[in-house]
PDB file of C-alpha atoms in Angstrom:
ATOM      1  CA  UNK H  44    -269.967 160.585  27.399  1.00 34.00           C
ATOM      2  CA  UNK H  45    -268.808 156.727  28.576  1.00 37.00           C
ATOM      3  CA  UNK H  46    -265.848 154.884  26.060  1.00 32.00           C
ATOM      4  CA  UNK H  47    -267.469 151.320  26.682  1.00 37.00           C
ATOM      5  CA  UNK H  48    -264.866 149.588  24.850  1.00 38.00           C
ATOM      6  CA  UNK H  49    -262.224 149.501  21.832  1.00 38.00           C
ATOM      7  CA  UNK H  50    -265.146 149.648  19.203  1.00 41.00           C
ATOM      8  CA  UNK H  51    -268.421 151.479  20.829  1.00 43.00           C
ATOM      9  CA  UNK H  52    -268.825 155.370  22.218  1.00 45.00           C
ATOM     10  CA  UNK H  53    -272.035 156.176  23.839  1.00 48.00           C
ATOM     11  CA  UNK H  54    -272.941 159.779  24.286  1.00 46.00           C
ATOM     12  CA  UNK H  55    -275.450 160.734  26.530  1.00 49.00           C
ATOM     13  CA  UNK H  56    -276.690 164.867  26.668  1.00 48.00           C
ATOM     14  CA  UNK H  57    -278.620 166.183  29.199  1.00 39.00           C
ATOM     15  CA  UNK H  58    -282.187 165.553  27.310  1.00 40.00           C
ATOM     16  CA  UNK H  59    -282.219 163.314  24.158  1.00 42.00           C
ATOM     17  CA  UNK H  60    -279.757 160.106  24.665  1.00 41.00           C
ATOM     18  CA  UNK H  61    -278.152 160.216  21.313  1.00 42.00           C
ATOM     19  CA  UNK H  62    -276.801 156.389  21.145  1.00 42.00           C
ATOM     20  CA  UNK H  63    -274.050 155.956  18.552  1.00 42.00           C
ATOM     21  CA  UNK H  64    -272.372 152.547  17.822  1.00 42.00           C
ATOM     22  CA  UNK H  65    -269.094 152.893  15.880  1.00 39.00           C
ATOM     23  CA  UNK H  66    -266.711 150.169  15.212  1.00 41.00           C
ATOM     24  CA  UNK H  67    -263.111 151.685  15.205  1.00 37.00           C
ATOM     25  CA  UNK H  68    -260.848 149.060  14.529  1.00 39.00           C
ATOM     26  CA  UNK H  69    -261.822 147.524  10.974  1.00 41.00           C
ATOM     27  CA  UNK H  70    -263.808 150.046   9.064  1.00 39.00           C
ATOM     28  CA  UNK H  71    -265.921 147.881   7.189  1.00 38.00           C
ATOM     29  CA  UNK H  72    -267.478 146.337  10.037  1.00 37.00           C
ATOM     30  CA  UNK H  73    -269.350 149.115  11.490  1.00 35.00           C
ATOM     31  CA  UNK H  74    -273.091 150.113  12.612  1.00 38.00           C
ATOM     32  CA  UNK H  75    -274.706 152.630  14.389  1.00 37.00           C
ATOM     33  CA  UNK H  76    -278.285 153.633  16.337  1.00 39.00           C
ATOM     34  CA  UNK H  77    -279.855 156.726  16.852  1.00 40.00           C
ATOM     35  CA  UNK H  78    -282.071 156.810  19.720  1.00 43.00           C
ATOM     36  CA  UNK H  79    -283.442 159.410  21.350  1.00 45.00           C
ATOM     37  CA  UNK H  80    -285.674 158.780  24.761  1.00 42.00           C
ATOM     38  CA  UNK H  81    -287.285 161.255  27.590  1.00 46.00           C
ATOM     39  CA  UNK H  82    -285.401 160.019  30.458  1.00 47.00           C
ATOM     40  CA  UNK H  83    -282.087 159.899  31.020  1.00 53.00           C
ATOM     41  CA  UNK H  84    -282.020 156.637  32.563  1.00 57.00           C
ATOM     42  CA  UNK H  85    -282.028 155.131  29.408  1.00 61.00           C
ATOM     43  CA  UNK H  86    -278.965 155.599  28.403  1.00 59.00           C
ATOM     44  CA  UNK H  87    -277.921 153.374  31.225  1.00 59.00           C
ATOM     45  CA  UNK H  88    -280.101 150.502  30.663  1.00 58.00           C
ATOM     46  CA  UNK H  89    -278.528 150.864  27.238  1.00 57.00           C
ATOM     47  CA  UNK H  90    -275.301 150.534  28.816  1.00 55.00           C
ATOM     48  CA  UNK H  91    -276.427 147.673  30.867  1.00 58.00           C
ATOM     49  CA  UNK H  92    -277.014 145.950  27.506  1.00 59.00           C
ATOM     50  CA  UNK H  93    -274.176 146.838  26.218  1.00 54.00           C
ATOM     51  CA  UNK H  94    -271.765 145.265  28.811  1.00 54.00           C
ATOM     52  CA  UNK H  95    -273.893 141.720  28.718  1.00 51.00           C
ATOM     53  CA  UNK H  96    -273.398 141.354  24.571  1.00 51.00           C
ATOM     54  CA  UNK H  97    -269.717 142.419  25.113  1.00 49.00           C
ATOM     55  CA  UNK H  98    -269.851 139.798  27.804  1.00 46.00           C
ATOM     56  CA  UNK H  99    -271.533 136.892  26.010  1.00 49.00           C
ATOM     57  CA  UNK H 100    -269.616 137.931  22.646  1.00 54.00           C
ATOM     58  CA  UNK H 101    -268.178 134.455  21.192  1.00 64.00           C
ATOM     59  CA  UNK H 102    -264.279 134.867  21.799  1.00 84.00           C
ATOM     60  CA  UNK H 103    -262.300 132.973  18.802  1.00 90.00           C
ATOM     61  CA  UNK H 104    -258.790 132.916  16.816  1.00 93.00           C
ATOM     62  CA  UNK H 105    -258.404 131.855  13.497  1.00 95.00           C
ATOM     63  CA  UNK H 106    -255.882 129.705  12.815  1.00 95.00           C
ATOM     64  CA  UNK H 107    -254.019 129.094   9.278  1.00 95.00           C
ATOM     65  CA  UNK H 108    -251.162 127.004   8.423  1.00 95.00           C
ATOM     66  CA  UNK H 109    -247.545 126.985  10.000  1.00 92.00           C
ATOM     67  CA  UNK H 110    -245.823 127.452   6.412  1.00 93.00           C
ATOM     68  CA  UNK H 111    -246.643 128.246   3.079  1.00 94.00           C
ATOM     69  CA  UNK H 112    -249.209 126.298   0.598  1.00 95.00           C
ATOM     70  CA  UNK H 113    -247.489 125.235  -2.267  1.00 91.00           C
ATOM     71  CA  UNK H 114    -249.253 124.595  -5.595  1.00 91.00           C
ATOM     72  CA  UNK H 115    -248.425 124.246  -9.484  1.00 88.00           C
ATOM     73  CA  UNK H 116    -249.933 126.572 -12.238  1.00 88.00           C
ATOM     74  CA  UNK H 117    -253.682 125.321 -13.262  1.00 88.00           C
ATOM     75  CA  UNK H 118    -254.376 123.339 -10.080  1.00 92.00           C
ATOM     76  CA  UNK H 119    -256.965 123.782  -7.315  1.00 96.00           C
ATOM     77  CA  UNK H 120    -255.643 124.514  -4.393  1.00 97.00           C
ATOM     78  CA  UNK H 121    -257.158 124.828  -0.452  1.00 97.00           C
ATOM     79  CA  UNK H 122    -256.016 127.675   1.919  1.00 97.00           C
ATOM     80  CA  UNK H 123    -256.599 126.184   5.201  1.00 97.00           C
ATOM     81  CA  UNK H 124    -258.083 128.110   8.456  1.00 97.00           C
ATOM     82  CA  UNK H 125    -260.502 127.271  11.062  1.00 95.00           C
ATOM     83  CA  UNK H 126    -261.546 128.564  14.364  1.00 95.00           C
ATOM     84  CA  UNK H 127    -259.971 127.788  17.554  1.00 92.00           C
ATOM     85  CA  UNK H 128    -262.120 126.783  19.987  1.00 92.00           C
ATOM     86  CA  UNK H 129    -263.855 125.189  17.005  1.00 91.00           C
ATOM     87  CA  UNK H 130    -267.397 126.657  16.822  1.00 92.00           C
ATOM     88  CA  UNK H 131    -270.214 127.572  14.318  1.00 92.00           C
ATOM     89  CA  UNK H 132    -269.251 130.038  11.655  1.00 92.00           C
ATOM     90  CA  UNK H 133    -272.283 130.337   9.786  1.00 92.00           C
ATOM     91  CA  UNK H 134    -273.438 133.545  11.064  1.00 93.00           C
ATOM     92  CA  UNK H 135    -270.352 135.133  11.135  1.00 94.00           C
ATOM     93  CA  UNK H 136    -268.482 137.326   8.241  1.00 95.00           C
ATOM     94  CA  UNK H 137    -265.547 135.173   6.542  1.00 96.00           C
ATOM     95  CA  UNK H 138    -263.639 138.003   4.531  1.00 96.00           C
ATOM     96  CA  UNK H 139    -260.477 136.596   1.991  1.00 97.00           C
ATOM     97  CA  UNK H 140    -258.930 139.573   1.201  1.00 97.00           C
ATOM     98  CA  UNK H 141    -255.166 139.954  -0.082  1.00 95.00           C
ATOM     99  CA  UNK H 142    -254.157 143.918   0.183  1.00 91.00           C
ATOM    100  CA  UNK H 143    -257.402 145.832   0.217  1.00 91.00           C
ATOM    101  CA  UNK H 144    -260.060 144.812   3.208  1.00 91.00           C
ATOM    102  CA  UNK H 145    -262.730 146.170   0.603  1.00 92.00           C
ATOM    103  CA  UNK H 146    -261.958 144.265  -2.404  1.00 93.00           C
ATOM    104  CA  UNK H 147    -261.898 140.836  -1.387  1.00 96.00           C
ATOM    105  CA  UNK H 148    -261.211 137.356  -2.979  1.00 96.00           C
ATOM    106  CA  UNK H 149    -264.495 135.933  -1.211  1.00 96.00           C
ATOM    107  CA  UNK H 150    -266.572 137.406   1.304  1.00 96.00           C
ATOM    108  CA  UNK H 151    -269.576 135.456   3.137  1.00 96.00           C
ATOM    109  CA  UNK H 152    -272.290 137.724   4.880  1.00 93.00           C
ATOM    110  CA  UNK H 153    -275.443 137.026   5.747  1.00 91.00           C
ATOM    111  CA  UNK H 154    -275.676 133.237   5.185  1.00 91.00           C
ATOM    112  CA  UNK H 155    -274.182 133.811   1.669  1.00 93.00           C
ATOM    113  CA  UNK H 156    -271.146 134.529  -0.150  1.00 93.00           C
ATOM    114  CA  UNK H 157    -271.451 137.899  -2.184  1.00 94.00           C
ATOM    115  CA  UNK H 158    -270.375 137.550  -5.369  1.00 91.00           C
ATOM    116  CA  UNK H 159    -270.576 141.101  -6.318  1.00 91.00           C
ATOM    117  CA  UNK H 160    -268.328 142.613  -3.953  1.00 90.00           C
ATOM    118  CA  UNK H 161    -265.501 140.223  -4.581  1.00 92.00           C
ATOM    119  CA  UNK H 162    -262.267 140.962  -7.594  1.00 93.00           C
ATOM    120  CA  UNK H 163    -263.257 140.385 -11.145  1.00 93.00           C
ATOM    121  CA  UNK H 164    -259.940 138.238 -11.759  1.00 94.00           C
ATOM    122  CA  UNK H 165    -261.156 135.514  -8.563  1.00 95.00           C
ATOM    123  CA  UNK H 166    -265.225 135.543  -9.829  1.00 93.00           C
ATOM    124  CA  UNK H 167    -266.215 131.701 -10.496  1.00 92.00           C
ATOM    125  CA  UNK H 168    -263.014 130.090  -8.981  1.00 96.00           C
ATOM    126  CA  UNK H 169    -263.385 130.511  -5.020  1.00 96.00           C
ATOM    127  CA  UNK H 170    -265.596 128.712  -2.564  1.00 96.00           C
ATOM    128  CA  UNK H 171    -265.857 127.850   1.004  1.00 96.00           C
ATOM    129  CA  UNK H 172    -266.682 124.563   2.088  1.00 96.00           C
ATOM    130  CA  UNK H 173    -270.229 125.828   3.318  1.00 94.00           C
ATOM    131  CA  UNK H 174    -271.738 122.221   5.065  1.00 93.00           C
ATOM    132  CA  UNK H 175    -268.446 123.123   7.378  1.00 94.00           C
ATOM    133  CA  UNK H 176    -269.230 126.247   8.595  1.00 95.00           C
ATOM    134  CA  UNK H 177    -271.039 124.851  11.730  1.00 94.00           C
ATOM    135  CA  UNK H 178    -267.581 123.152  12.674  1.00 94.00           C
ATOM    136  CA  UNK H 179    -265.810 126.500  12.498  1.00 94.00           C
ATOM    137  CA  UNK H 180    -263.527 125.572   9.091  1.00 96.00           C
ATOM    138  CA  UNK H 181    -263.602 128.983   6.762  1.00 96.00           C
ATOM    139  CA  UNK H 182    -260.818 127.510   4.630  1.00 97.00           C
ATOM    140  CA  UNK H 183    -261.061 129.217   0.907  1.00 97.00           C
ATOM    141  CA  UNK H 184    -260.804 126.648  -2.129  1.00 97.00           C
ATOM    142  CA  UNK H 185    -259.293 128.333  -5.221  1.00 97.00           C
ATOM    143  CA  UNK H 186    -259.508 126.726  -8.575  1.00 96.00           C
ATOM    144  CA  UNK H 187    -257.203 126.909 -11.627  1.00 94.00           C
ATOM    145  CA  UNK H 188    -254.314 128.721  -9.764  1.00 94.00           C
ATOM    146  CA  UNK H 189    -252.464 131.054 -11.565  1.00 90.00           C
ATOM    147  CA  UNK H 190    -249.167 132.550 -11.395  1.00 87.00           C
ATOM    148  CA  UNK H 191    -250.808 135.866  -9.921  1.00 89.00           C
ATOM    149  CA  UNK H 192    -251.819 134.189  -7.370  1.00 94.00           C
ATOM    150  CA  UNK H 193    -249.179 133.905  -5.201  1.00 92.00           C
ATOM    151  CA  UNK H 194    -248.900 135.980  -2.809  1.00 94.00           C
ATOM    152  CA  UNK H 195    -249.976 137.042   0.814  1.00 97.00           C
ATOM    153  CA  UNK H 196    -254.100 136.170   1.967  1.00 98.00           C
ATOM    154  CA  UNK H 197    -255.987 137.646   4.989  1.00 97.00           C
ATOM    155  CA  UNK H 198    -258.792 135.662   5.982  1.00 97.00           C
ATOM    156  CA  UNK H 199    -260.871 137.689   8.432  1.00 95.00           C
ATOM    157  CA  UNK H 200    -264.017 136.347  10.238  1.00 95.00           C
ATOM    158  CA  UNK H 201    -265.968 138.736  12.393  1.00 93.00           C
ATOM    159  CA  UNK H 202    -268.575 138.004  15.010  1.00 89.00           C
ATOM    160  CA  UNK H 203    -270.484 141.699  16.173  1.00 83.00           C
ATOM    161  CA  UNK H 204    -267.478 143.970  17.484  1.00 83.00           C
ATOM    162  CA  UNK H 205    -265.070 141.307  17.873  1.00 87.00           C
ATOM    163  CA  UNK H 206    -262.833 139.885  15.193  1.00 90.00           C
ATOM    164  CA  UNK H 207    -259.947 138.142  14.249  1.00 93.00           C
ATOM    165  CA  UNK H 208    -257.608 137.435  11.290  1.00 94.00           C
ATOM    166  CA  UNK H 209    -254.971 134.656   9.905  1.00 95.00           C
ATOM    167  CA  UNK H 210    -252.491 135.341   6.794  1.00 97.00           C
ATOM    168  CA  UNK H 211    -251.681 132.287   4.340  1.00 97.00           C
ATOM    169  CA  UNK H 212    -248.734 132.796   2.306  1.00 96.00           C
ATOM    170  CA  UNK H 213    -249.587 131.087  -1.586  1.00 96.00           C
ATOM    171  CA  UNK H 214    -246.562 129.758  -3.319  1.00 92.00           C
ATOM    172  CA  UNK H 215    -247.530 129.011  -6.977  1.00 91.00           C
ATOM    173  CA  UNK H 216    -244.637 127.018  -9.097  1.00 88.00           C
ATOM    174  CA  UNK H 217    -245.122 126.632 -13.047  1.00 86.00           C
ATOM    175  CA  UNK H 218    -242.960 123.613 -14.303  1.00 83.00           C
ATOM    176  CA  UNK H 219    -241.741 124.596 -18.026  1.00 85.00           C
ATOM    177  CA  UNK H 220    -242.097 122.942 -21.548  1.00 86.00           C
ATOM    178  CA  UNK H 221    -240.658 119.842 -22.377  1.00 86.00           C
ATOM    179  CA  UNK H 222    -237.027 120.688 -23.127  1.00 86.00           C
ATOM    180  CA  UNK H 223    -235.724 120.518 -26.630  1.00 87.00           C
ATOM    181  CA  UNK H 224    -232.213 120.528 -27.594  1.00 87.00           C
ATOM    182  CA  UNK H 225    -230.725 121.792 -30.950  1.00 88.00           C
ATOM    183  CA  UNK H 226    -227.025 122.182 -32.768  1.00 86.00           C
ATOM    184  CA  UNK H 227    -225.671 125.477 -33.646  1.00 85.00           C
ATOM    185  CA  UNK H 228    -222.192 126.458 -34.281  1.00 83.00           C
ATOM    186  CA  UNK H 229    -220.109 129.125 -32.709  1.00 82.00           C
ATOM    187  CA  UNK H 230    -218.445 132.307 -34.834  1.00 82.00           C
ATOM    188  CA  UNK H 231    -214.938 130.044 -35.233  1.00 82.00           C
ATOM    189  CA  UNK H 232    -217.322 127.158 -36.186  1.00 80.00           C
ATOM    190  CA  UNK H 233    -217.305 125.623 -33.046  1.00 84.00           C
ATOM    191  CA  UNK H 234    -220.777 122.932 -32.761  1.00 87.00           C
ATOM    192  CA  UNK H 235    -222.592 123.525 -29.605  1.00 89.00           C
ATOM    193  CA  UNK H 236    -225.680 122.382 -28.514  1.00 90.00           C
ATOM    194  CA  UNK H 237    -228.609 124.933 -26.846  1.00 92.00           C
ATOM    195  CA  UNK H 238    -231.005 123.136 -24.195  1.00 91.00           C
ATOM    196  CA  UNK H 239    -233.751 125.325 -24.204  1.00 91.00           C
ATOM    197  CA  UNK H 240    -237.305 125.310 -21.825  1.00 91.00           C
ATOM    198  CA  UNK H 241    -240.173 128.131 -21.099  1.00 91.00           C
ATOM    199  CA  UNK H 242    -242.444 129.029 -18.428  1.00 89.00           C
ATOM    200  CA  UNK H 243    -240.591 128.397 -15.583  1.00 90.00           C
ATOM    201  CA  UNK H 244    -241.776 130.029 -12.321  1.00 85.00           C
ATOM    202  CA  UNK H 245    -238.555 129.433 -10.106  1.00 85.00           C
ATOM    203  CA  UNK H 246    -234.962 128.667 -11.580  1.00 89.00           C
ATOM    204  CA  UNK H 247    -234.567 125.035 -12.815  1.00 89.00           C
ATOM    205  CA  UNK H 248    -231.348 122.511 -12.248  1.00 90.00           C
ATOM    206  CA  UNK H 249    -230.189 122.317 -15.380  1.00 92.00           C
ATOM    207  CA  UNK H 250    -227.725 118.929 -15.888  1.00 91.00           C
ATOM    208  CA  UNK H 251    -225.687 117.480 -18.996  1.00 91.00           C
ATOM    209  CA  UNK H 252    -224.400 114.035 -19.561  1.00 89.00           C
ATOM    210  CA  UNK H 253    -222.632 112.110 -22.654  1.00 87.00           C
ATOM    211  CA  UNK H 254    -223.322 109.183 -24.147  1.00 84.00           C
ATOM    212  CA  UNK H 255    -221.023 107.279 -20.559  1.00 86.00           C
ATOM    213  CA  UNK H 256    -223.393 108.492 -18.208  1.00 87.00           C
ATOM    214  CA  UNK H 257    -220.365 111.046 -17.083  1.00 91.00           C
ATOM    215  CA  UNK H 258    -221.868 114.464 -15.972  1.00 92.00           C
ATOM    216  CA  UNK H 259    -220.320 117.402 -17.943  1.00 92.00           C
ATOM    217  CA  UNK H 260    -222.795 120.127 -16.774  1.00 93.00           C
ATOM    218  CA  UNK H 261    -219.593 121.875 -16.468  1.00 94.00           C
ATOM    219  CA  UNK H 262    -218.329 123.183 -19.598  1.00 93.00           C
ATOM    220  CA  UNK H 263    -221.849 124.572 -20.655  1.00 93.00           C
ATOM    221  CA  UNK H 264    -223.710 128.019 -19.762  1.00 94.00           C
ATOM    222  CA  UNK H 265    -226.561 128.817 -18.110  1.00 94.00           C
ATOM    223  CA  UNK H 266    -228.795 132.006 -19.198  1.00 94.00           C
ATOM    224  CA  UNK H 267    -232.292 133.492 -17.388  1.00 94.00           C
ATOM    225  CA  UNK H 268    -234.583 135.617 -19.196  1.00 94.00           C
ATOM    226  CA  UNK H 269    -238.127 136.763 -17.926  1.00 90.00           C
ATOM    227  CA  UNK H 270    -241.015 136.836 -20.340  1.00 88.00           C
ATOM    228  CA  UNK H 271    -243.858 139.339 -20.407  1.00 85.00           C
ATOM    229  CA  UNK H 272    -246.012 137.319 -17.896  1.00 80.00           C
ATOM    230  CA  UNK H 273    -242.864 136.792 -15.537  1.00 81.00           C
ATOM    231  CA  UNK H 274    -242.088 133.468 -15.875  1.00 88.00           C
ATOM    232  CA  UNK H 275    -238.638 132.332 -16.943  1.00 91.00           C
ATOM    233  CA  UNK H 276    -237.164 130.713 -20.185  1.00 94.00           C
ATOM    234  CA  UNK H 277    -233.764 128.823 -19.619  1.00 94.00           C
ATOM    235  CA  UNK H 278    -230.954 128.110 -22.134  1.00 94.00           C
ATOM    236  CA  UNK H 279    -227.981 126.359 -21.313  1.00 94.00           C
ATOM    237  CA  UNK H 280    -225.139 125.793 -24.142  1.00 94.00           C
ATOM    238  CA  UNK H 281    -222.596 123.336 -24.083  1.00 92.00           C
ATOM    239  CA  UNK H 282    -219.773 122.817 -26.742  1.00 91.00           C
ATOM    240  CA  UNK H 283    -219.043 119.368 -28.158  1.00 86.00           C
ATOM    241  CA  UNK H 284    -216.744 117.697 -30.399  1.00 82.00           C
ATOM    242  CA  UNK H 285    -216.516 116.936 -34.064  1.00 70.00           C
ATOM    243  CA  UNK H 286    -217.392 112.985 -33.414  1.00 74.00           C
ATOM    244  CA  UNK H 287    -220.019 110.417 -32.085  1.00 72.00           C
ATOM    245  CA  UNK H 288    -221.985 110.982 -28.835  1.00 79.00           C
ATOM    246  CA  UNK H 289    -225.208 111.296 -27.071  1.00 82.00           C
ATOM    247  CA  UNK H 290    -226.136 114.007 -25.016  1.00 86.00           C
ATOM    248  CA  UNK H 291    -229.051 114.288 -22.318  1.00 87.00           C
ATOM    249  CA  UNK H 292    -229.780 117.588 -20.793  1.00 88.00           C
ATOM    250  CA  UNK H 293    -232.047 117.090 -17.530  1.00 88.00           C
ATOM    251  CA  UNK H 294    -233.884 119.820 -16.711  1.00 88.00           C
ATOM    252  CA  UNK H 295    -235.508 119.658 -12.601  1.00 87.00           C
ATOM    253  CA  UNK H 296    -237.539 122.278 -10.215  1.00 82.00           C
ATOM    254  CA  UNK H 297    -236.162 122.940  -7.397  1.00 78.00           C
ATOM    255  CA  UNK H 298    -238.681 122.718  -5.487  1.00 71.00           C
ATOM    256  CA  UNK H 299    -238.954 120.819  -1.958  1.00 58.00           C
ATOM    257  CA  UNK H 300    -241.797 118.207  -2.822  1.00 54.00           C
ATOM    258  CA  UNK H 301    -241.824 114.517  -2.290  1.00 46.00           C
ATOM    259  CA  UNK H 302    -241.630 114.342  -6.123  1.00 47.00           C
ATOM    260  CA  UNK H 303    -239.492 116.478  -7.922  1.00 51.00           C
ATOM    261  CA  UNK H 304    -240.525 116.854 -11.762  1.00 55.00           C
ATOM    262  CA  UNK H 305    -237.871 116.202 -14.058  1.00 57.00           C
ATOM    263  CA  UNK H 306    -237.681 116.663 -17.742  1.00 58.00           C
ATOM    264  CA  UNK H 307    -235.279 115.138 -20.540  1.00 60.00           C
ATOM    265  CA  UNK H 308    -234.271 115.902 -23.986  1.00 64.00           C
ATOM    266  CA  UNK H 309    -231.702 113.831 -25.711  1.00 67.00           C
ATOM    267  CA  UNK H 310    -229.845 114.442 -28.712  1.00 67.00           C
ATOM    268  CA  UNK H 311    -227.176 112.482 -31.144  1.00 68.00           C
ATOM    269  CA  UNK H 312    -224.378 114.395 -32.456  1.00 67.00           C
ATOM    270  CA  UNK H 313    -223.083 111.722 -35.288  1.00 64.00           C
ATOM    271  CA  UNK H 314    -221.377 113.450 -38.379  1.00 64.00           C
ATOM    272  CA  UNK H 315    -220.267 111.035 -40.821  1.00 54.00           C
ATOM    273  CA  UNK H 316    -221.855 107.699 -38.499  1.00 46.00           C
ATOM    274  CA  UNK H 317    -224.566 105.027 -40.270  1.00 46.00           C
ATOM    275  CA  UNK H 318    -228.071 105.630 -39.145  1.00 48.00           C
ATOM    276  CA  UNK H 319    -227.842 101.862 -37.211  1.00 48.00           C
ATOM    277  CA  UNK H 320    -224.946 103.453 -35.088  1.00 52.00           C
ATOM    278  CA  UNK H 321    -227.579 106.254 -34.145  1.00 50.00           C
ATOM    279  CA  UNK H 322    -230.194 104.052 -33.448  1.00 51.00           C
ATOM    280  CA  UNK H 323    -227.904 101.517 -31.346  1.00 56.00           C
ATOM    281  CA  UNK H 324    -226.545 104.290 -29.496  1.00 57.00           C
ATOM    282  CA  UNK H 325    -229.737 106.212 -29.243  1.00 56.00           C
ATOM    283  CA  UNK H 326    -231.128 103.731 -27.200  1.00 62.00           C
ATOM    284  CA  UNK H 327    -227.957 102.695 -25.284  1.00 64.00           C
ATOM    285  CA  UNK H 328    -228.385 106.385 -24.020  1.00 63.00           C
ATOM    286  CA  UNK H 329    -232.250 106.038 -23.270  1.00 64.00           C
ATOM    287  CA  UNK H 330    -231.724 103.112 -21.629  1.00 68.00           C
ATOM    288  CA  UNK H 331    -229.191 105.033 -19.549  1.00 68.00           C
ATOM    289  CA  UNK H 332    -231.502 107.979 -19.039  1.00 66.00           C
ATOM    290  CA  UNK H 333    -234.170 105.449 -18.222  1.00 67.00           C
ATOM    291  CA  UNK H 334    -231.763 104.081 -15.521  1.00 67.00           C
ATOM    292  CA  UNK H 335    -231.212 107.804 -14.103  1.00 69.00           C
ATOM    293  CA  UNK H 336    -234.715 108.262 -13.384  1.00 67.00           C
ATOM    294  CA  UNK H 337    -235.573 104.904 -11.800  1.00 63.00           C
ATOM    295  CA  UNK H 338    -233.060 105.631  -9.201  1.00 63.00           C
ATOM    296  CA  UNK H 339    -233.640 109.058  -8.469  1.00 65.00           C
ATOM    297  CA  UNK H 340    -237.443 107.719  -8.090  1.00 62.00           C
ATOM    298  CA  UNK H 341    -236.095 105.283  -6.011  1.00 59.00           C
ATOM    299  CA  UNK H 342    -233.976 107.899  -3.398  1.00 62.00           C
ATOM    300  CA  UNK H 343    -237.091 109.963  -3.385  1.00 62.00           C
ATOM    301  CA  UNK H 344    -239.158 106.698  -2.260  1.00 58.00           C
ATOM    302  CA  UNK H 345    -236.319 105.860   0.396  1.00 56.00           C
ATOM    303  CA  UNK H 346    -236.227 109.750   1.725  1.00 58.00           C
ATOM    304  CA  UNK H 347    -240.135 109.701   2.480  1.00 56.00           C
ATOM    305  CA  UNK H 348    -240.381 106.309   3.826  1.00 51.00           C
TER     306      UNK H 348
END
């Protein structure tokens, strides 16, 4: 008996050559021949063989992105790898797999993908780009992310014994509802107003400001709760006082992006004020708001530039 390599063991008895091909390192990628012959010197011309495909067996790494892939909740999204040296991929196996090698996301054998073998929750929204195959680029497109998605991907390509792997880490972020801000009072009568947003995948910034433009995210509270799907609802509750003023809460992801989204909700708290004193100061404060934004678009413009 000869160990020819990592993946192959080749037994040879005295009268039958019993030939058995066994790949030990991934168990999905595996084959084996029986032969049996009247001379012994078979099995050496076998192992002759052997040795030349091991020898002439494409060498590769695949190669996947430095950091993670970032992508919002119902976008498509590409999870970059190629092969390095850059060479034809077509009639290799491209596996996307996340935890188990034998239920993957997308798997490409035999100059196709296989539908049937892949999870039921990926069917109809993964693809390669096929036409790039023959420049080595086995980078998986996935279509109307969703918050499960994120996670940890294995994209394995094998060529006959030899094979290789890269993992892509998937960040998905889900920006919540427009905010919407409404009066309550406390036990001891105390008026307050509740900024409240859903479906938040990460925690928020969460700002105040009166009708002056002065920040007074200070005095108010900040609560977290998951819903059933995991994705977070945010309150924040600020007490105010028994006359005029306009309050904006400002509601941002904190997410590193060239663009961060931001959402407003403004409110007037006027007991006892005519409706053209609302109005007036209603749009003094959008105006303000208005102001806000155009320079925090304008920083963001000046930080990338």
């Amino acid at each position: 008996m000869w160990y020819l390599s990592p993946h192959f063991v080749l037994f040879c008895p005295f009268r039958d050559v019993i030939i058995i091909i066994y790949h030990l390192n991934k168990p999905s990628f595996y084959s084996f021949a029986v032969m049996k012959a009247q001379k012994r010197r078979s099995c050496f011309v076998f192992f002759l063989l052997h040795m030349i495909h091991i020898a002439w067996t494409q060498r590769f790494q695949v190669v996947g992105p430095s950091s993670a892939v970032l992508v919002f909740v119902g976008q498509d999204v590409t999870l970059p790898a190629s092969l390095s040296p850059a060479m034809s991929a077509q009639w290799f196996e491209v596996r996307w797999f996340r935890d188990d090698l034998f239920s993957p996301v997308l798997l490409y054998q035999n100059l196709q993908i296989r539908p049937e073998r892949q999870l039921q929750a990926y069917k109809g929204r993964t693809s390669l780009f096929l036409e790039e195959l023959l420049n080595g680029n086995v980078s998986l497109r996935l279509q109307d992310v969703r918050v499960s998605d994120g996670g940890l991907y294995k994209c394995l390509v094998a060529s006959g014994p030899y094979d290789e792997e890269a993992h892509i880490t998937l960040n998905v972020e889900a920006l919540g509802s427009q905010p919407s801000i409404s009066l309550s009072t406390t036990e001891d009568q105390q008026p307050r107003l509740e900024c409240s947003s859903e479906k938040w995948s990460s925690r928020p910034e969460v700002s105040w400001r009166d009708m002056n433009g002065i920040d007074v995210t200070s005095q108010s509270k900040l609560t977290f709760k998951r819903d059933i799907e995991g994705l977070l609802n945010v309150s924040s509750l600020i007490p105010i006082k028994k006359e005029f003023n306009v309050f904006s809460c400002l509601i941002r992801s904190n997410t590193t992006k060239p663009a961060w989204q931001s959402k407003m909700g403004v409110y007037v708290f006027s007991p006892g004020v005519s409706g053209w004193s609302v109005v007036f100061w209603l749009s003094v404060v959008l105006c303000v708001a208005t102001a806000i934004l155009l320079v925090l678009k304008w920083q963001r413009m000046k930080g990338t530039s």
